[in-house]
Coordinates of C-alpha atoms in Angstrom, one line a residue:
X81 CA -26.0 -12.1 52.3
X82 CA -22.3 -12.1 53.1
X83 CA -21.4 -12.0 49.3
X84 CA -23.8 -9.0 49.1
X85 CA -22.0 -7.2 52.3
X86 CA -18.7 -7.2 50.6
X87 CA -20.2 -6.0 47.5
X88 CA -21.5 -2.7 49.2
X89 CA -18.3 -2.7 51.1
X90 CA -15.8 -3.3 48.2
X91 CA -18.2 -1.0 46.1
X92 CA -17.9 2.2 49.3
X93 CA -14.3 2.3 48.6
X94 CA -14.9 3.0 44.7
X95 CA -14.4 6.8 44.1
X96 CA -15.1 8.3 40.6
X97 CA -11.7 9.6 40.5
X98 CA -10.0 6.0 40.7
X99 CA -12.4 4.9 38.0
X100 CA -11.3 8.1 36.0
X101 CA -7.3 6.8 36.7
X102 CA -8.3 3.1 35.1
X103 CA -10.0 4.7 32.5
X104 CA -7.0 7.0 31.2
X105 CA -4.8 3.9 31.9
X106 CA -6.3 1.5 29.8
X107 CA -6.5 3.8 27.6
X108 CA -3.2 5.2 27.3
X109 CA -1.2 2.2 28.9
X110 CA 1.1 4.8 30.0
X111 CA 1.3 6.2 34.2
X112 CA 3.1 9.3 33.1
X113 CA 0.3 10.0 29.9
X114 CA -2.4 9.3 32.4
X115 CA -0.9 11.7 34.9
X116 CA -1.3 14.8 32.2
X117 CA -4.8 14.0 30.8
X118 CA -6.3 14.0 34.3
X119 CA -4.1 16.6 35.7
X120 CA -2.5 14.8 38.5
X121 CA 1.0 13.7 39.4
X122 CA 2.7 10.2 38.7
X123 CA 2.9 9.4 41.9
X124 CA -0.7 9.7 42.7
X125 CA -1.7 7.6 40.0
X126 CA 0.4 4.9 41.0
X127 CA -1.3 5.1 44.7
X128 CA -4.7 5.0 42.8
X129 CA -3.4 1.7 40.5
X130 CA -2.2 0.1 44.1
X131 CA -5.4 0.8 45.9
X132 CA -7.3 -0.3 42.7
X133 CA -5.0 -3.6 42.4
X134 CA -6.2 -4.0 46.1
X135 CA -10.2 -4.0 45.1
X136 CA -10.0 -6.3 42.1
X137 CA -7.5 -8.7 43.6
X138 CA -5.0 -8.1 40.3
X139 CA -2.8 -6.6 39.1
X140 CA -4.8 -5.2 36.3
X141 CA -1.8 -3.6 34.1
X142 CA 2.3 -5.3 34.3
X143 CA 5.1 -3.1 32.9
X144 CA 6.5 -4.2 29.6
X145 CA 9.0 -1.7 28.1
X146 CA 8.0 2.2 29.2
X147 CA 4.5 1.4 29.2
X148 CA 1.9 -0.9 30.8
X149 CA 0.0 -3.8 29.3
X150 CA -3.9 -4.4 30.6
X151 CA -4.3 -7.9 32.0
X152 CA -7.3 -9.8 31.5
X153 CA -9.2 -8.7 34.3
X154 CA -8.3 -5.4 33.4
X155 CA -9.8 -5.4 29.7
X156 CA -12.6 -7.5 31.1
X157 CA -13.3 -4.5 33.3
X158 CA -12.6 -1.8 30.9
X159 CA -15.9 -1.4 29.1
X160 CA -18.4 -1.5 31.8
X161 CA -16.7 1.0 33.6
X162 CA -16.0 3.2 30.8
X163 CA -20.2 2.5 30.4
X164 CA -20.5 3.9 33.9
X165 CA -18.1 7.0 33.5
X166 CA -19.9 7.8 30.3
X167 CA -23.2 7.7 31.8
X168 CA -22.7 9.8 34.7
X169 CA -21.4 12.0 32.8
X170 CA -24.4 12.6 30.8
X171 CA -26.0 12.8 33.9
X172 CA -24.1 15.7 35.4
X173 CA -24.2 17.7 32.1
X174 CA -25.8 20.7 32.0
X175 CA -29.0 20.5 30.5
X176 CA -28.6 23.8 27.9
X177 CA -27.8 23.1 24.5
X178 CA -24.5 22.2 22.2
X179 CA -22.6 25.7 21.8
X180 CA -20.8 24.9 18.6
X181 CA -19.2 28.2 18.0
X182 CA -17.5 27.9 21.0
X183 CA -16.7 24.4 21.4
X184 CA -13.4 23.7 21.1
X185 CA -11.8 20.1 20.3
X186 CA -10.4 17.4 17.8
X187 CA -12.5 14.3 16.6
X188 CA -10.9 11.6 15.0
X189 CA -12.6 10.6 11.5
X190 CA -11.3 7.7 10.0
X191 CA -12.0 7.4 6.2
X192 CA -11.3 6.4 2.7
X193 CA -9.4 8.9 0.0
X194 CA -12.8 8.6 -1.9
X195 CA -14.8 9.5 0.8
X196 CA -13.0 11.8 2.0
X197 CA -12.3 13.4 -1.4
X198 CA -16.3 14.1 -1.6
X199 CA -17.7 14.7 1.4
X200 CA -14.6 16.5 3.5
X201 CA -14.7 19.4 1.3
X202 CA -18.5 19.9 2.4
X203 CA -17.7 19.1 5.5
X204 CA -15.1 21.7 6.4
X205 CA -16.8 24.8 4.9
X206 CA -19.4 23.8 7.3
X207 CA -17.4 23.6 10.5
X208 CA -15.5 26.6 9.4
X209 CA -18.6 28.8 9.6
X210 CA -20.1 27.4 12.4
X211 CA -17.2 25.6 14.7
X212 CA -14.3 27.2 13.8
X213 CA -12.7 25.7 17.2
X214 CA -13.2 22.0 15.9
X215 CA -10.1 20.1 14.4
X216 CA -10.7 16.7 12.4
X217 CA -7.8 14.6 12.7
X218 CA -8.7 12.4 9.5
X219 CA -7.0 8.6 9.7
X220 CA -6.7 6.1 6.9
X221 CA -9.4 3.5 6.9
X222 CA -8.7 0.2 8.1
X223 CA -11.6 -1.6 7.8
X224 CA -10.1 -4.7 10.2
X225 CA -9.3 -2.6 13.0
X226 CA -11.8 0.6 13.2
X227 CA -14.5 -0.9 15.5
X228 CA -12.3 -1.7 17.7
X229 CA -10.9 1.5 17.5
X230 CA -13.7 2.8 18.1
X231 CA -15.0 1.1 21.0
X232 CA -11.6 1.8 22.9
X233 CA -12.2 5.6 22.0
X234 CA -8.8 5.7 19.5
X235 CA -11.1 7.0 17.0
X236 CA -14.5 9.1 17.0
X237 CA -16.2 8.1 13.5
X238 CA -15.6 5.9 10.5
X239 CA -17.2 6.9 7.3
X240 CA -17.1 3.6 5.2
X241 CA -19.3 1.2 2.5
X242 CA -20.8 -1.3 4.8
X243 CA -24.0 -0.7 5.9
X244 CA -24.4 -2.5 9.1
X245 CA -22.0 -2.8 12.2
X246 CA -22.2 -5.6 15.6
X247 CA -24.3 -5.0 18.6
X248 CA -23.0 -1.5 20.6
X249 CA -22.4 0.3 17.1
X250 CA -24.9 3.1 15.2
X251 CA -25.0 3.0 11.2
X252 CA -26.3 6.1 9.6
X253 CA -26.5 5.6 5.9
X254 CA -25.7 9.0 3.8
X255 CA -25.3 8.5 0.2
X256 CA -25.1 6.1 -2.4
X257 CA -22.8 5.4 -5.5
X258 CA -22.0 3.6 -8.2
X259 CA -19.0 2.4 -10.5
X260 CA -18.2 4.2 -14.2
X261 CA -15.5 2.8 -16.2
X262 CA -13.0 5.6 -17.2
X263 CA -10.2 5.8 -19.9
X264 CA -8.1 8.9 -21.2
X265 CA -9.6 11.4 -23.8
X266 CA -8.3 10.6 -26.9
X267 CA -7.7 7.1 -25.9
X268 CA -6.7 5.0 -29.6
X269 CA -9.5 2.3 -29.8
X270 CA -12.2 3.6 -27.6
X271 CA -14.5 7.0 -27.8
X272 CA -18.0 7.7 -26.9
X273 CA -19.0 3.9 -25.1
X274 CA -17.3 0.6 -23.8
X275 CA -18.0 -2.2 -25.7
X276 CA -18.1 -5.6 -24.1
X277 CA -14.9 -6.9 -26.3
X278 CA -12.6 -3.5 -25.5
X279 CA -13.4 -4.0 -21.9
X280 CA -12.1 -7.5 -21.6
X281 CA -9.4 -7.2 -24.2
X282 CA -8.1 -4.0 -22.5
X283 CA -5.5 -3.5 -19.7
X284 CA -7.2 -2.6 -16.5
X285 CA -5.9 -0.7 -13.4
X286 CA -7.0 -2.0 -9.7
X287 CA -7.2 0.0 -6.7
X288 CA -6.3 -2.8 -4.1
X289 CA -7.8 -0.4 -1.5
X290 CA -11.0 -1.3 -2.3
X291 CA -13.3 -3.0 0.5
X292 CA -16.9 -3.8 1.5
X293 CA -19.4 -3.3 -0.6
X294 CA -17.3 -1.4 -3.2
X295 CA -14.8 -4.0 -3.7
X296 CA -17.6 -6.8 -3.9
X297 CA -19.3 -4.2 -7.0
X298 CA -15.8 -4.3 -8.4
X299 CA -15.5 -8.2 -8.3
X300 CA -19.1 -8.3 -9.4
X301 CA -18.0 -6.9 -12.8
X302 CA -15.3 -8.8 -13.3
X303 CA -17.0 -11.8 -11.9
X304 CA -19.9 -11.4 -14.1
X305 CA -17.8 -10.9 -17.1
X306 CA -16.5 -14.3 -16.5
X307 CA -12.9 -12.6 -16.8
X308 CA -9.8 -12.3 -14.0
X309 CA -9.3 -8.2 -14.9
X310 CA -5.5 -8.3 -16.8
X311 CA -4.4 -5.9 -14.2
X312 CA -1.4 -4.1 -15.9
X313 CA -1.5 -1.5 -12.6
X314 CA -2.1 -2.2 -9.2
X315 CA -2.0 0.6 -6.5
X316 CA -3.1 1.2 -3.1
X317 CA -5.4 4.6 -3.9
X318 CA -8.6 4.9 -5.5
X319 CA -8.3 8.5 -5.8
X320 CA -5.1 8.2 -7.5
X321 CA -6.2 5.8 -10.5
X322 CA -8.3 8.6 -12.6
X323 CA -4.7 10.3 -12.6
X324 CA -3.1 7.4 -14.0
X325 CA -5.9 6.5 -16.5
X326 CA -5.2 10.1 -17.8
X327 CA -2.3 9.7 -18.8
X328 CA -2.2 5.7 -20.4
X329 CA -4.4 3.4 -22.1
X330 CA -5.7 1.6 -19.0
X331 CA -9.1 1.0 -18.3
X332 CA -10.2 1.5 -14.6
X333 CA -13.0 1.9 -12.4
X334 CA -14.5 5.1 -11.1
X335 CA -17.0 6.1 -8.1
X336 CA -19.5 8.3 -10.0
X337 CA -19.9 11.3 -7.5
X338 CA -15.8 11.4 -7.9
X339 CA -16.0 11.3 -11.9
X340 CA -18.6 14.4 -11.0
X341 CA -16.6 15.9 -8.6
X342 CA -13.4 16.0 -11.0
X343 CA -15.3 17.2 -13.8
X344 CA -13.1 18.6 -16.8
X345 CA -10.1 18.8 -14.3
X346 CA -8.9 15.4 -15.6
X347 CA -9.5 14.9 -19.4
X348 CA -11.8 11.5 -18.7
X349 CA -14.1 10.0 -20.7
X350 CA -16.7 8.2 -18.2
X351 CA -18.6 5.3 -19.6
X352 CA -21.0 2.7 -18.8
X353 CA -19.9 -0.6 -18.2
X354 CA -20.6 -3.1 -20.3
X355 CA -22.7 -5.2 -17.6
X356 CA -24.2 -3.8 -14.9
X357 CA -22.3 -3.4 -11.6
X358 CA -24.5 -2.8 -8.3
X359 CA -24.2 0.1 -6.8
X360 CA -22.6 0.9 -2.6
X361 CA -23.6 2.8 0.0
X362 CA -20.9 4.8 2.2
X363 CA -22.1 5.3 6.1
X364 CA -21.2 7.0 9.4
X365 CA -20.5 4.4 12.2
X366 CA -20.5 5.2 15.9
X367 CA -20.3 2.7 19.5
X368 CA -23.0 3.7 21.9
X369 CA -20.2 5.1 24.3
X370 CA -20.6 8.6 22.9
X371 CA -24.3 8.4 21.5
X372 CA -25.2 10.6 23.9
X373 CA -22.2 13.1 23.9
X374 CA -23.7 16.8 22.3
X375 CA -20.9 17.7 20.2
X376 CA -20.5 14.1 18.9
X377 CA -24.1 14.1 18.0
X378 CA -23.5 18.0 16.9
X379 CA -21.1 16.6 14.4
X380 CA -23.1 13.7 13.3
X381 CA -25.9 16.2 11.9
X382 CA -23.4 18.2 10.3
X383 CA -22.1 15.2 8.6
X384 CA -25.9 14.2 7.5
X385 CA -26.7 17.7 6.3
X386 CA -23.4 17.6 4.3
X387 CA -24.8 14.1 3.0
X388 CA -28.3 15.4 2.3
X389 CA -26.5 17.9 0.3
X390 CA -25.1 15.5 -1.9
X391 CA -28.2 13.3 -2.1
X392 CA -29.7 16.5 -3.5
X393 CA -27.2 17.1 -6.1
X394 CA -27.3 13.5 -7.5
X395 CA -31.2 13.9 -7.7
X396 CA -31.0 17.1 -10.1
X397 CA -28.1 15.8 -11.8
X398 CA -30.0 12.4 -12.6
X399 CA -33.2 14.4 -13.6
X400 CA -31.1 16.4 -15.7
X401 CA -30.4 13.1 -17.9
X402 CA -33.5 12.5 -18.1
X403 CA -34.6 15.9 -19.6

């Protein structure tokens, strides 16, 4: 009973505005940052630290340079109170709708060049005509560090090919692709198809970007060829490689919605493999913390009607090879 007397007591001197103070703190690790996003001055959030080192019994952050570092109480705490703050907020929302034409804000997408390259364009005519208050502040993909990311709220969305995520994350699957080989028009020793022979024979270029399940389609090929790929070019950019095809003899690899996409703008010839390569799916990942939040879900649908979009176009254009 006496354990569960302090409780109540330690939990009366809680006030949301100290849990607000931890929150910004953790996540900016910064007294003077803090202080702007919740519109207070330094010195009150260093009162609110002291009388929150008082109700944990830690320190919870220790200077290091012009910042502060969380200690381990302080990121053991960090998401079930961000939990709490996120769902009394939802609680106190107003219960009328998502007003997207007068919602103003930035969400945090990170992404691959290829992804990007097909679905951003889509996206951004969208939000143009119906959100023109929302920026996208697009990041580079790092497939090793984005859950985290997005669990501490650094990031909004990722848009990647895996098509699962831990416990605490949401995976909405929106299209599927597949590899092409590519060479140049007019390339000296192949024209019309890819023989088995000219494809292991050839020099290749490798996108070392390449992750999930695209990179395990890409090592499927090779891997079923029986062949290490003669890499003559290796880069960092997928999108970049149907460039540099263009203009050598290389042979590379290309996502089939970004062969489409391209079109006659770079004098490609797009071939079948000569074994075939399994296709990847690219998905929108989300944590739970902002499941609920209306224009995070507002931009979740965009982002599915954008896919749907391209679902439907891959549908005619495959019927149309069939015809």
């Amino acid at each position: 009973m006496a354990g569960g007397g302090d409780a109540g007591e330690r939990l009366h001197n809680v006030d949301l505005k100290s849990l607000q103070v931890f929150a910004s703190l953790v996540k900016e690790c910064n007294v003077t940052k803090a202080a702007v996003e919740l519109n207070m001055t330094q010195s009150a959030v260093s009162h609110t630290l002291a009388r929150l080192r008082d109700l944990f019994h830690d320190p919870l952050f220790v200077s290091m340079g012009r910042g502060l570092v969380p200690t381990a109480r302080a990121l053991e705490l960090a998401e079930p109170l961000q939990r709490a703050l996120d769902a009394l907020e939802t609680l106190v929302r107003p219960a009328e709708g998502f007003d997207a034409a007068s919602f103003t804000g930035t969400f945090r997408i990170a992404t691959s060049d290829y992804i990007g390259f097909i679905l951003l364009p889509l996206l951004i005519q969208r939000l143009s005509a119906a959100a023109p208050g929302i920026d996208l502040d697009i990041r580079p993909l790092k497939p090793q560090d984005d859950l985290a990311a997005l669990k501490d709220g650094a990031i909004d969305l990722v848009l990647w090919n895996e098509e699962s995520a831990p416990p605490n994350f949401y995976v909405r699957e929106l299209f599927s692709d597949r590899l092409k080989a590519m060479v140049r028009i007019g390339h000296p020793e192949i024209e019309g198809s890819l023989s088995l022979e000219q494809f292991c024979q050839g020099k290749h270029l490798r996108a070392s970007s390449t992750y999930g399940a695209v990179k395990e389609a890409v090592n499927g090929l090779y891997g079923a060829l029986g062949i290490r790929a003669p890499a003559s070019l290796t880069m960092p950019h997928f999108l970049l490689a149907p460039l540099l095809v263009s203009q050598s003899d290389l042979i590379g690899l290309i996502a089939e919605l970004t062969a489409r996409r391209l079109g006659s703008a770079v004098p490609l010839q797009v071939l079948e493999p000569p074994v075939e390569v399994g296709g990847f799916t690219v998905s929108l990942v989300w944590h739970g913390r902002r499941h609920a939040d209306p224009a995070h879900r507002w931009l979740r649908g965009e982002i599915a009607a954008v896919a749907e979009d391209i679902r439907r176009d891959q549908a005619v254009a495959a019927a149309s090879r069939t015809d």
